[in-house]
Coordinates of C-alpha atoms in Angstrom, one line a residue:
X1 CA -15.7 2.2 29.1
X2 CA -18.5 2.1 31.7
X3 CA -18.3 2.0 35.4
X4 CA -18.3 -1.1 37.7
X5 CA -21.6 -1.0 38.6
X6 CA -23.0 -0.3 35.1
X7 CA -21.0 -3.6 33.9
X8 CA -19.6 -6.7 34.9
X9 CA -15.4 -6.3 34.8
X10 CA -12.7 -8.4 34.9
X11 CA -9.3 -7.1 35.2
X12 CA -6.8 -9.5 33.2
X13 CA -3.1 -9.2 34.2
X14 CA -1.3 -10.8 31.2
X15 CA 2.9 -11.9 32.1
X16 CA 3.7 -10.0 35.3
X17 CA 6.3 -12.3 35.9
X18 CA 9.7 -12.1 37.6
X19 CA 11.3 -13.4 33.8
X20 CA 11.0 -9.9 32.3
X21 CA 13.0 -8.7 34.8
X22 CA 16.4 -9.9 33.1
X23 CA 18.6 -6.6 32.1
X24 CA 19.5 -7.7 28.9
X25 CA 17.6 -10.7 27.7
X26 CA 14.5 -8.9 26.0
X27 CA 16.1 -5.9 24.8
X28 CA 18.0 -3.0 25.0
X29 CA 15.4 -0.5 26.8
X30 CA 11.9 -1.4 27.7
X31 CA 9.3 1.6 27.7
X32 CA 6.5 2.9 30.2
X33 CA 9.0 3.1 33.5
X34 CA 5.4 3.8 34.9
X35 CA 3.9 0.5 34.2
X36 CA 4.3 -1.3 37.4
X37 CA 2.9 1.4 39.8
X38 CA 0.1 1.7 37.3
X39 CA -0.7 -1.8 37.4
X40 CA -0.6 -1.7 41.4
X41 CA -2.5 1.0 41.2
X42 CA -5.2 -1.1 39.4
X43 CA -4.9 -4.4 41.3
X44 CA -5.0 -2.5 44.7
X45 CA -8.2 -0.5 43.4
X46 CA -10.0 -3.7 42.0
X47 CA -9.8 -6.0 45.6
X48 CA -10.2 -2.9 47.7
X49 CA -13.8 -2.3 45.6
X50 CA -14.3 -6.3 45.9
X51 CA -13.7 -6.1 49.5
X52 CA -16.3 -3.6 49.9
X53 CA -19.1 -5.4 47.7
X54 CA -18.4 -8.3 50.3
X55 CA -18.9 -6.3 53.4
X56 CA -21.9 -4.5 51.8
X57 CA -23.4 -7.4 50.1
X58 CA -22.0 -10.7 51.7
X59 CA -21.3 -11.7 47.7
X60 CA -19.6 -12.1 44.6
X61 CA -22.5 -11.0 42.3
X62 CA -20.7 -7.4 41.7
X63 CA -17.1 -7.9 42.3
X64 CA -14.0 -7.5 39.7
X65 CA -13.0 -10.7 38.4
X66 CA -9.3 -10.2 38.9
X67 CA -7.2 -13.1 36.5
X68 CA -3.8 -13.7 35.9
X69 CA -2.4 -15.0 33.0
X70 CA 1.2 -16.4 33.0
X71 CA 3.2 -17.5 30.3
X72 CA 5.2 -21.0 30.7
X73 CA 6.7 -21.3 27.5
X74 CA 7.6 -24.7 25.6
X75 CA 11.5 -23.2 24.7
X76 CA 14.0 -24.2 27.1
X77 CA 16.0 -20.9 26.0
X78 CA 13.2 -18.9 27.2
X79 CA 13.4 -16.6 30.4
X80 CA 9.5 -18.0 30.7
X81 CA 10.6 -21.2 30.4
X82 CA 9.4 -23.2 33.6
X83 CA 13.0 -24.6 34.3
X84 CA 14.4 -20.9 33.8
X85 CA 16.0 -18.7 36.8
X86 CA 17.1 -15.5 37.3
X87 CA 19.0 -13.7 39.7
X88 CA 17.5 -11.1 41.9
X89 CA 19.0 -9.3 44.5
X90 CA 21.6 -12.0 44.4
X91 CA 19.0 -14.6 44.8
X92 CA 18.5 -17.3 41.9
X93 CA 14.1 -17.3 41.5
X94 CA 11.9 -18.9 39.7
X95 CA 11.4 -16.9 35.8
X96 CA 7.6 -17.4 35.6
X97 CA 6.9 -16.9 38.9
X98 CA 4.6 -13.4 39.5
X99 CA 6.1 -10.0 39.9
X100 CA 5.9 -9.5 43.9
X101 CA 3.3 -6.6 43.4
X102 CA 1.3 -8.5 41.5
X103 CA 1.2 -12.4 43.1
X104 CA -2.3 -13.4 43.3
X105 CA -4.7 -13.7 46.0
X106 CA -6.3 -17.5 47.0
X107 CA -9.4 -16.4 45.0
X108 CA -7.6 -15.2 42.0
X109 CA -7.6 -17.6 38.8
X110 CA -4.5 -18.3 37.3
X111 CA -4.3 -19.2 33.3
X112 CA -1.4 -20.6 32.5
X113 CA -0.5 -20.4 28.5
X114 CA 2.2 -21.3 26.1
X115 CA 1.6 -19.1 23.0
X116 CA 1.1 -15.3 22.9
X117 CA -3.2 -15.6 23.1
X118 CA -4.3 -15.7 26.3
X119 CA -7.5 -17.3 25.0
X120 CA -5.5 -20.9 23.2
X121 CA -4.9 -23.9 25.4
X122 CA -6.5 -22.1 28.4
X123 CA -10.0 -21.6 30.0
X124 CA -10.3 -18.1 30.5
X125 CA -12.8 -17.4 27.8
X126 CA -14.9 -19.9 29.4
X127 CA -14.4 -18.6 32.6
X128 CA -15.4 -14.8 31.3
X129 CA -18.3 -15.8 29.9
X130 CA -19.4 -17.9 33.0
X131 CA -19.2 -15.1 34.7
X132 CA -21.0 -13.0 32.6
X133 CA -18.3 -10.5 31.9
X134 CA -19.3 -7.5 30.0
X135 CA -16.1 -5.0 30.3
X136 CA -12.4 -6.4 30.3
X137 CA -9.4 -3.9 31.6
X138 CA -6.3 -5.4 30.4
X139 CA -3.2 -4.7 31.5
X140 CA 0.7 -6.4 31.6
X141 CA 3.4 -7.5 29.3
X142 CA 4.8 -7.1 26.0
X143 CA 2.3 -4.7 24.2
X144 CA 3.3 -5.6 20.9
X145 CA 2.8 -9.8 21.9
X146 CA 0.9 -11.3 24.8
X147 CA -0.9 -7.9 25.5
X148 CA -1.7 -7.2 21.7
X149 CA -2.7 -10.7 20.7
X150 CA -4.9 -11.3 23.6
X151 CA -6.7 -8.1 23.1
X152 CA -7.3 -8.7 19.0
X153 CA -8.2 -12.6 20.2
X154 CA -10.8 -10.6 22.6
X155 CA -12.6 -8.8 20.4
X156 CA -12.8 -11.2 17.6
X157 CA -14.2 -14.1 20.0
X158 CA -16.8 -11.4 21.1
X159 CA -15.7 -12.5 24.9
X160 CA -17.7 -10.1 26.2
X161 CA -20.4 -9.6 23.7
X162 CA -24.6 -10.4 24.6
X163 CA -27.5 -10.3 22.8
X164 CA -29.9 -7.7 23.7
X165 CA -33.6 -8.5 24.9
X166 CA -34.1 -6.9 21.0
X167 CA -32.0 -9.3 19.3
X168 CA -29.0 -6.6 18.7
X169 CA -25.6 -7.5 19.4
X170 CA -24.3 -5.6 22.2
X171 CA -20.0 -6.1 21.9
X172 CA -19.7 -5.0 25.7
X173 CA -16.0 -3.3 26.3
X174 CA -12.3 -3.8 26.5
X175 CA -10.2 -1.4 27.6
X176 CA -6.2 -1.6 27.2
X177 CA -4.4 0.3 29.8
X178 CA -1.8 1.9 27.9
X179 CA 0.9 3.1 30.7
X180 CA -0.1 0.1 32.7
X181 CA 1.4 -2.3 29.7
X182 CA 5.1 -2.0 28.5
X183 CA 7.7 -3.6 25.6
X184 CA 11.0 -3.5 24.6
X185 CA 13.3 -2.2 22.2
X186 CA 13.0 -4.5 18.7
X187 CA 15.2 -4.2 15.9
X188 CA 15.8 -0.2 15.0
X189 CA 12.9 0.8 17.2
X190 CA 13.3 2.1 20.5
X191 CA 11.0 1.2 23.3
X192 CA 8.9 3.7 23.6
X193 CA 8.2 4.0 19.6
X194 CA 7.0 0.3 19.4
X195 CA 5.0 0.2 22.0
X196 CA 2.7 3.3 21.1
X197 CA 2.4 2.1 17.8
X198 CA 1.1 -0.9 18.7
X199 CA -1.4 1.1 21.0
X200 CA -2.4 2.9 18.0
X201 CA -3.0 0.3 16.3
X202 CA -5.4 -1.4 18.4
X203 CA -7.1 1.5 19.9
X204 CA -10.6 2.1 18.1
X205 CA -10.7 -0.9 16.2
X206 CA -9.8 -3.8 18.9
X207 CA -9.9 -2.1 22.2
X208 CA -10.6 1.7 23.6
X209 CA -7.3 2.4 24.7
X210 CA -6.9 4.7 27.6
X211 CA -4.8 5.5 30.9
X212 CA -4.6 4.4 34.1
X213 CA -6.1 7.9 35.8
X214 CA -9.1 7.5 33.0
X215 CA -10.1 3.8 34.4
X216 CA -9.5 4.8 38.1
X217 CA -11.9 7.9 37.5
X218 CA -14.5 6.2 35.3
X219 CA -14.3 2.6 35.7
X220 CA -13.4 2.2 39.9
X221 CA -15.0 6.5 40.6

C-alpha cells in the first residue's frame, strides 16, 4: 500500500447499487453494518484530494481515478436485472441504479458488466492501464462474488503491474477494503463468517487486505 503521491490510484466501487437493498432477496443477514459510511468515507476523501490536485496543479496527472462498476445482469429474476424495481421509502426505483451516497460524478467512468469479473465484457482494464494505474483500492459488493472475483481477475491480469527500467516485474498494489465491502448470509453461514473468510482468503496472496482507517492514514495522509 503506498501513498497517492508515491503511486498512481484508482478507487473501484464494484455494485453499490440500490438492488442490494431488498430485505430479503439476498439473504437472511448481510455483514459489515459499517460498509456504507466506509465507502463514503473513501469516495468523499478521493474527489476532495482530486479537487485539490486541480486547484494546485490545473490537471489530472495525479488525481484518483474514481470508477464504478455496476452490475446489469442478463436474469430477469435478478434484483440487478435492468427491468427490476424496488421499493424504497414507498417509492418503486430503478434496482441497478447507484446507492445515493455513491452516484457518480460527470467525470466518473461507469463499467457496466454482466458476470461477477469486473474485468469481462468491459473496458476497465484498458482504461487502468491507459492511465497508468499502479495501486487499486477496491471497495463494494458481495465479497465472496463481484468483490472477490474482480480482485483474483486483478492480480492475475497483472492490471497494475510495469516493468522496471531493470527489466524486473514490478506487480504495483491492490488493496481490498475489508469493512468497506459486505455479503450475505449463504447456506449455514452467517454473514459475518462468509465474508471474513473470503477476506482471508485473498489477503496475501491476491490483494493486501486492510481497513478503511489504514488507507485514509496511508494511502489519502
Amino acid at each position: 500500500m503506498k501513498s497517492v503521491a508515491a503511486a498512481k490510484t484508482a478507487l473501484i466501487l464494484i455494485d453499490v447499487q440500490k438492488g442490494f437493498l431488498h430485505p430479503t432477496h439476498w439473504g437472511s443477514s448481510r455483514s459489515t453494518p459499517e460498509c456504507e459510511e466506509n465507502i463514503t468515507l473513501l469516495l468523499n476523501k478521493a474527489r476532495g484530494y482530486n479537487k485539490k490536485q486541480s486547484e494546485v496543479s490545473g490537471g489530472t496527472s495525479n488525481t484518483v481515478a474514481i470508477c464504478h462498476v455496476h452490475h446489469h445482469s442478463i436474469y430477469p429474476d435478478s434484483k440487478l436485472h435492468p427491468s427490476a424495481q424496488i421499493e424504497i421509502n414507498g417509492n418503486l426505483v430503478d434496482a441497478v441504479q447507484p446507492q445515493d451516497f455513491a452516484r457518480p460524478e460527470p467525470s466518473e467512468p461507469i463499467f457496466i458488466k454482466n458476470v461477477n469479473s469486473s474485468f469481462i465484457g468491459t473496458e476497465l482494464e484498458a482504461y487502468l492501464k491507459s492511465q497508468e494505474i499502479r495501486q487499486l483500492v477496491i471497495v463494494g459488493l458481495t465479497t465472496d462474488h463481484c468483490v472477490s472475483t474482480t480482485t483474483r481477475m486483478a492480480n492475475n491480469l497483472r492490471v497494475v503491474s510495469a516493468t522496471t527500467a531493470t527489466g524486473e516485474l514490478d506487480e504495483g498494489d491492490i488493496v481490498l477494503v475489508g469493512d468497506a465491502c459486505a455479503t450475505f448470509a449463504k447456506g449455514s453461514f452467517d454473514a459475518e463468517t462468509v465474508h471474513k473468510v473470503n477476506l482471508s482468503s485473498l489477503n496475501e496472496e491476491f490483494a493486501q487486505v486492510v481497513n478503511t482507517q489504514d488507507v485514509l492514514r496511508n494511502v489519502f495522509g
